[in-house]
Each structure stands twice: as structure tokens, then as C-alpha cells.
Amino acid sequence: MNTIDISHTQEIYTVSRLNRDVRLLLEENFFTLWVEGEISNFAAPHSGHWYFSLKDATAQVRCAMFRPQNSRLNFTPQNGMQVLARARVSLYEGRGEFQLLIEHLEEAGIGQLQKEFELLKKRLLQAGLFDAAHKKPLPAFPKTIGVVTSATGAAIRDILHVLKRRFSAASIIIYPTPVQGELAATQIVNAIQIANQRQEVDVLILARGGGSLEDLWSFNEEKVAYAIYASELPVITGVGHEIDFTIADFVADVRAPTPSAAAELVTPDTNELLLSITQTQKHFSRLLTQRFQQFQQQLDWCAAQLQQRHPHHRIQTLQQQLLFQLQRLQNKITNSMLLRQQSLTNAAAKLDALSPLATLKRGFSIATQKDKNIVHSVKQVKKGEELNLQVMDGNISCTVT
């Protein structure tokens, strides 16, 4: 029995790693491609995903189309149906099965048209017809709206209904033209050119209802693409359903998913405008009220300042200050007089207490000689000398005996 020394061999893969690396290798080296084949073993479980095989006379490949992608189709595949699939190459790692992840599916009968569509799309893209720099803005408030479509189709009825509901002030001019058939593309080009020559509308709606790729093919014509590109009027397309894309959609200034949506995009909503105007009016009313109140406050402040600085107010203030000072001076004089009167009264009381008259009132008398000297001692007088005795209420003449 032979043994292998794995320490000297190449790196060993797990099955999971091998499948993952193979899947990444496939997805990185195969871009999106188109595959044509017959459907077999079709299954649509509750998950919403589709699983089936595509086969030809000698081979088959497993396919998966997940719900987000298959929900955009307008048909359900059947076993035995010949289809054209746009897919990415991948590998289901869990079982190691080579598979295709289907992004788009259509019946094989339109395969040639789809190829022509892709080739024209690529050529016009390289020519710059899809560049955003050439896109013109739609007017915010169109006065006149032009519509290039069939005059008898459902699209024009839907458009008129929406325009009347949203913005009845706008005028509408219809440029009736076939939107299907061999001559439709030429007629569409003529209508676009006529609208540009007359310059009687502000914007053009190019529209038609839904249909198959063949039905919408006039909007994939190169001449229509160049007519839209050359239009001086802004063009909005509303062709088919939301999942339908035409060359005209890529060239147009704005693409809408449906004719009704085109009418929605090209007009403002009258009710929304009225609501916006009302809200704006209320907003400005509040601003004006606030500004008025601010001005009123400033005016009141200025008036108060003016009143305080007015000469009359200053005179009144000075008069009040003068009266106040006069009152203070008068109070000071009165208080000073009261203090002086009290002091005089006290002094008079003291003086009265020391006055000889007070002594006389108590029964004493003052003896004076002729020379007015007050007799203080008996040694001052002689016998027979006349003296004057002053008593409280008069004088008494007397002789010393």
C-alpha cells in the first residue's frame, strides 16, 4: 500500500471552498449574456422564485429567476416554450451545480428585435444622445402642453384626465399621430418637428399605452431618437408600462413610467399649489405680525426715550428737584430754629436761675450806696448813710441808724 506525504503536495481544498472559488471565478469572468433555449422542468414554488432548465438539442443548463426579476414579466413561462434569456453565469454552491441567474426573459420570437435594440442603444450612447448635459428642465408652470400620441388611444384619455384634474389652467394641443406600424416613426418625427416650428407649446409629452416590443418599436427607431435630441422643446416620454424602456426614453429630457405619470410630472398639482400658497400666506402673515410687533415695541421705546429727553419733561424734573431741595432747606431751617430756640430756652433758664431777680423773689433785697456799689458788709456803711434797697417789685430808700 502506497502512502502520500501531504506535507509536500499542493494546498488541499474543502468542498465548500472549492465550490465558492469556482462560483467567484465564473461570476468574475462571465458578464451578462443572452442565451436562447427551450424551457423544461419549470417550477414555481410558494417563495415566488422560478426554477427551470434551458435546453437545446444536445445540452441543458439549470436556471433560477428570483421573484424581484420575474415579477416584471407580463407572461408566465411554460415547458416547451422557446425563450431568450438575459443571464449571469454562476454556481449553486450547495450542490455544486452550474447555473444561470436569469435577469430578463422573453419569447424567442422577439430576440432579433432585442438585439437591434441593444445595438442601437449602444451606438446612440456612444454618440452622446443620452448625456445628462443635453437634458432640458421641464417648465414649472407650463401655459400650453403639447401631446404627441394617437388621438383615439387610451393614452390620450388618461393624459387629458390627469391634466384636467391637476392643472386645468394649462391649454393642451394634440399632435395626433400613429404610434404603431411601419409609418408611425416617420409620423412621430413630423409631429415633433411641427411642434418645434410652431413654438406654440412649452413642453411635449410623447406617449402611448402598453404593448409588446413589436408594438412599441416605433419609439425605438433611430430617426425618432434624433428628432427628440434635436427638439428645442423639452420632451417627456410616457411609453408603455413601468417595466417598458424604449430608446426614446433614454434620449428624452425626462422619462415617465406611463402616460398618466408623464402628465403628472409635467404639471403642478393645483390643490398642492393652493395649499402651498395658503401656507406661504400664513407664514408671511406671521412674519408681518412679528415685524409689526417689533416695530411697535421699538416705537414705544423711542417714544418713551423722547418723552424722557423732552425739554418739558426736563423742566418738570428740575422743578421737582428744586421743590425737593427747597423742602429740604426749609426743613433744615425749621430744625435749626427749633434747636436754637431750645438752646435759648435752656440758656434763659440757666440765666434766670443765676439772676439776682430770682433771689429777690425769694424775699432778699440788694442794698446799694449812692455810688451804686453793692453793700456786701456792714463795714462798708456809716451811721446816717442813706442806702437804696432793691426788692422784687421796687426800691426802698432807707437811713443807717
PDB file of N, CA and C in Angstrom, residues 315-359:
ATOM      1  N   ILE A 315     -37.755 120.137  32.355  1.00  0.00           N
ATOM      2  CA  ILE A 315     -38.156 121.256  33.237  1.00  0.00           C
ATOM      3  C   ILE A 315     -38.947 120.740  34.422  1.00  0.00           C
ATOM      4  N   GLN A 316     -39.900 119.869  34.136  1.00  0.00           N
ATOM      5  CA  GLN A 316     -40.684 119.283  35.232  1.00  0.00           C
ATOM      6  C   GLN A 316     -39.782 118.577  36.232  1.00  0.00           C
ATOM      7  N   THR A 317     -38.803 117.829  35.652  1.00  0.00           N
ATOM      8  CA  THR A 317     -37.883 117.099  36.533  1.00  0.00           C
ATOM      9  C   THR A 317     -37.079 118.064  37.394  1.00  0.00           C
ATOM     10  N   LEU A 318     -36.589 119.162  36.763  1.00  0.00           N
ATOM     11  CA  LEU A 318     -35.818 120.162  37.525  1.00  0.00           C
ATOM     12  C   LEU A 318     -36.680 120.864  38.566  1.00  0.00           C
ATOM     13  N   GLN A 319     -37.937 121.151  38.182  1.00  0.00           N
ATOM     14  CA  GLN A 319     -38.848 121.774  39.151  1.00  0.00           C
ATOM     15  C   GLN A 319     -39.062 120.864  40.354  1.00  0.00           C
ATOM     16  N   GLN A 320     -39.268 119.593  40.056  1.00  0.00           N
ATOM     17  CA  GLN A 320     -39.457 118.646  41.152  1.00  0.00           C
ATOM     18  C   GLN A 320     -38.209 118.575  42.028  1.00  0.00           C
ATOM     19  N   GLN A 321     -37.045 118.569  41.358  1.00  0.00           N
ATOM     20  CA  GLN A 321     -35.804 118.543  42.145  1.00  0.00           C
ATOM     21  C   GLN A 321     -35.646 119.819  42.961  1.00  0.00           C
ATOM     22  N   LEU A 322     -36.032 121.016  42.374  1.00  0.00           N
ATOM     23  CA  LEU A 322     -35.939 122.290  43.099  1.00  0.00           C
ATOM     24  C   LEU A 322     -36.875 122.317  44.297  1.00  0.00           C
ATOM     25  N   LEU A 323     -38.119 121.845  44.064  1.00  0.00           N
ATOM     26  CA  LEU A 323     -39.080 121.801  45.177  1.00  0.00           C
ATOM     27  C   LEU A 323     -38.580 120.880  46.274  1.00  0.00           C
ATOM     28  N   PHE A 324     -37.985 119.784  45.837  1.00  0.00           N
ATOM     29  CA  PHE A 324     -37.448 118.855  46.831  1.00  0.00           C
ATOM     30  C   PHE A 324     -36.328 119.509  47.639  1.00  0.00           C
ATOM     31  N   GLN A 325     -35.435 120.220  46.932  1.00  0.00           N
ATOM     32  CA  GLN A 325     -34.332 120.893  47.631  1.00  0.00           C
ATOM     33  C   GLN A 325     -34.844 122.012  48.526  1.00  0.00           C
ATOM     34  N   LEU A 326     -35.846 122.760  48.048  1.00  0.00           N
ATOM     35  CA  LEU A 326     -36.440 123.829  48.885  1.00  0.00           C
ATOM     36  C   LEU A 326     -37.071 123.244  50.139  1.00  0.00           C
ATOM     37  N   GLN A 327     -37.750 122.118  49.950  1.00  0.00           N
ATOM     38  CA  GLN A 327     -38.375 121.485  51.100  1.00  0.00           C
ATOM     39  C   GLN A 327     -37.305 121.015  52.097  1.00  0.00           C
ATOM     40  N   ARG A 328     -36.228 120.487  51.553  1.00  0.00           N
ATOM     41  CA  ARG A 328     -35.128 120.072  52.437  1.00  0.00           C
ATOM     42  C   ARG A 328     -34.531 121.269  53.167  1.00  0.00           C
ATOM     43  N   LEU A 329     -34.355 122.408  52.448  1.00  0.00           N
ATOM     44  CA  LEU A 329     -33.797 123.608  53.066  1.00  0.00           C
ATOM     45  C   LEU A 329     -34.717 124.158  54.157  1.00  0.00           C
ATOM     46  N   GLN A 330     -36.022 124.161  53.828  1.00  0.00           N
ATOM     47  CA  GLN A 330     -36.997 124.646  54.816  1.00  0.00           C
ATOM     48  C   GLN A 330     -36.994 123.766  56.051  1.00  0.00           C
ATOM     49  N   ASN A 331     -36.895 122.456  55.794  1.00  0.00           N
ATOM     50  CA  ASN A 331     -36.852 121.533  56.943  1.00  0.00           C
ATOM     51  C   ASN A 331     -35.605 121.764  57.782  1.00  0.00           C
ATOM     52  N   LYS A 332     -34.491 122.029  57.089  1.00  0.00           N
ATOM     53  CA  LYS A 332     -33.257 122.291  57.825  1.00  0.00           C
ATOM     54  C   LYS A 332     -33.363 123.575  58.644  1.00  0.00           C
ATOM     55  N   ILE A 333     -33.964 124.634  58.026  1.00  0.00           N
ATOM     56  CA  ILE A 333     -34.126 125.923  58.747  1.00  0.00           C
ATOM     57  C   ILE A 333     -35.023 125.738  59.960  1.00  0.00           C
ATOM     58  N   THR A 334     -36.139 125.040  59.724  1.00  0.00           N
ATOM     59  CA  THR A 334     -37.083 124.822  60.830  1.00  0.00           C
ATOM     60  C   THR A 334     -36.412 124.058  61.956  1.00  0.00           C
ATOM     61  N   ASN A 335     -35.680 122.993  61.567  1.00  0.00           N
ATOM     62  CA  ASN A 335     -34.985 122.198  62.599  1.00  0.00           C
ATOM     63  C   ASN A 335     -33.929 123.023  63.314  1.00  0.00           C
ATOM     64  N   SER A 336     -33.238 123.881  62.528  1.00  0.00           N
ATOM     65  CA  SER A 336     -32.200 124.732  63.148  1.00  0.00           C
ATOM     66  C   SER A 336     -32.816 125.726  64.115  1.00  0.00           C
ATOM     67  N   MET A 337     -33.947 126.301  63.705  1.00  0.00           N
ATOM     68  CA  MET A 337     -34.624 127.268  64.592  1.00  0.00           C
ATOM     69  C   MET A 337     -35.124 126.587  65.856  1.00  0.00           C
ATOM     70  N   LEU A 338     -35.661 125.412  65.678  1.00  0.00           N
ATOM     71  CA  LEU A 338     -36.142 124.687  66.862  1.00  0.00           C
ATOM     72  C   LEU A 338     -34.987 124.383  67.803  1.00  0.00           C
ATOM     73  N   LEU A 339     -33.854 123.999  67.216  1.00  0.00           N
ATOM     74  CA  LEU A 339     -32.690 123.698  68.051  1.00  0.00           C
ATOM     75  C   LEU A 339     -32.184 124.955  68.766  1.00  0.00           C
ATOM     76  N   ARG A 340     -32.150 126.083  68.024  1.00  0.00           N
ATOM     77  CA  ARG A 340     -31.688 127.329  68.621  1.00  0.00           C
ATOM     78  C   ARG A 340     -32.658 127.826  69.701  1.00  0.00           C
ATOM     79  N   GLN A 341     -33.964 127.672  69.420  1.00  0.00           N
ATOM     80  CA  GLN A 341     -34.956 128.099  70.410  1.00  0.00           C
ATOM     81  C   GLN A 341     -34.834 127.281  71.686  1.00  0.00           C
ATOM     82  N   GLN A 342     -34.632 125.996  71.468  1.00  0.00           N
ATOM     83  CA  GLN A 342     -34.468 125.124  72.633  1.00  0.00           C
ATOM     84  C   GLN A 342     -33.210 125.487  73.417  1.00  0.00           C
ATOM     85  N   SER A 343     -32.148 125.801  72.630  1.00  0.00           N
ATOM     86  CA  SER A 343     -30.895 126.181  73.293  1.00  0.00           C
ATOM     87  C   SER A 343     -31.045 127.502  74.044  1.00  0.00           C
ATOM     88  N   LEU A 344     -31.804 128.443  73.421  1.00  0.00           N
ATOM     89  CA  LEU A 344     -32.062 129.741  74.092  1.00  0.00           C
ATOM     90  C   LEU A 344     -32.899 129.566  75.333  1.00  0.00           C
ATOM     91  N   THR A 345     -33.864 128.703  75.230  1.00  0.00           N
ATOM     92  CA  THR A 345     -34.722 128.445  76.392  1.00  0.00           C
ATOM     93  C   THR A 345     -33.899 127.878  77.532  1.00  0.00           C
ATOM     94  N   ASN A 346     -33.025 126.952  77.166  1.00  0.00           N
ATOM     95  CA  ASN A 346     -32.176 126.341  78.201  1.00  0.00           C
ATOM     96  C   ASN A 346     -31.236 127.383  78.814  1.00  0.00           C
ATOM     97  N   ALA A 347     -30.686 128.242  77.935  1.00  0.00           N
ATOM     98  CA  ALA A 347     -29.783 129.282  78.427  1.00  0.00           C
ATOM     99  C   ALA A 347     -30.516 130.288  79.318  1.00  0.00           C
ATOM    100  N   ALA A 348     -31.756 130.631  78.904  1.00  0.00           N
ATOM    101  CA  ALA A 348     -32.555 131.579  79.703  1.00  0.00           C
ATOM    102  C   ALA A 348     -32.878 130.994  81.064  1.00  0.00           C
ATOM    103  N   ALA A 349     -33.139 129.672  81.024  1.00  0.00           N
ATOM    104  CA  ALA A 349     -33.456 129.027  82.305  1.00  0.00           C
ATOM    105  C   ALA A 349     -32.250 129.068  83.220  1.00  0.00           C
ATOM    106  N   LYS A 350     -31.089 128.801  82.605  1.00  0.00           N
ATOM    107  CA  LYS A 350     -29.867 128.853  83.419  1.00  0.00           C
ATOM    108  C   LYS A 350     -29.605 130.282  83.913  1.00  0.00           C
ATOM    109  N   LEU A 351     -29.799 131.239  83.005  1.00  0.00           N
ATOM    110  CA  LEU A 351     -29.575 132.631  83.353  1.00  0.00           C
ATOM    111  C   LEU A 351     -30.549 133.108  84.429  1.00  0.00           C
ATOM    112  N   ASP A 352     -31.760 132.653  84.275  1.00  0.00           N
ATOM    113  CA  ASP A 352     -32.782 133.051  85.264  1.00  0.00           C
ATOM    114  C   ASP A 352     -32.438 132.477  86.625  1.00  0.00           C
ATOM    115  N   ALA A 353     -31.900 131.240  86.560  1.00  0.00           N
ATOM    116  CA  ALA A 353     -31.540 130.636  87.846  1.00  0.00           C
ATOM    117  C   ALA A 353     -30.414 131.410  88.534  1.00  0.00           C
ATOM    118  N   LEU A 354     -29.547 132.026  87.740  1.00  0.00           N
ATOM    119  CA  LEU A 354     -28.424 132.773  88.292  1.00  0.00           C
ATOM    120  C   LEU A 354     -28.737 134.258  88.480  1.00  0.00           C
ATOM    121  N   SER A 355     -29.855 134.769  88.040  1.00  0.00           N
ATOM    122  CA  SER A 355     -30.202 136.189  88.073  1.00  0.00           C
ATOM    123  C   SER A 355     -30.508 136.654  89.510  1.00  0.00           C
ATOM    124  N   PRO A 356     -30.071 137.893  89.887  1.00  0.00           N
ATOM    125  CA  PRO A 356     -30.420 138.446  91.221  1.00  0.00           C
ATOM    126  C   PRO A 356     -31.914 138.559  91.422  1.00  0.00           C
ATOM    127  N   LEU A 357     -32.611 138.746  90.296  1.00  0.00           N
ATOM    128  CA  LEU A 357     -34.057 138.884  90.413  1.00  0.00           C
ATOM    129  C   LEU A 357     -34.682 137.649  91.015  1.00  0.00           C
ATOM    130  N   ALA A 358     -34.099 136.517  90.637  1.00  0.00           N
ATOM    131  CA  ALA A 358     -34.626 135.288  91.220  1.00  0.00           C
ATOM    132  C   ALA A 358     -34.421 135.291  92.738  1.00  0.00           C
ATOM    133  N   THR A 359     -33.301 135.874  93.170  1.00  0.00           N
ATOM    134  CA  THR A 359     -33.035 135.951  94.624  1.00  0.00           C
ATOM    135  C   THR A 359     -34.017 136.902  95.317  1.00  0.00           C
TER     136      THR A 359
END
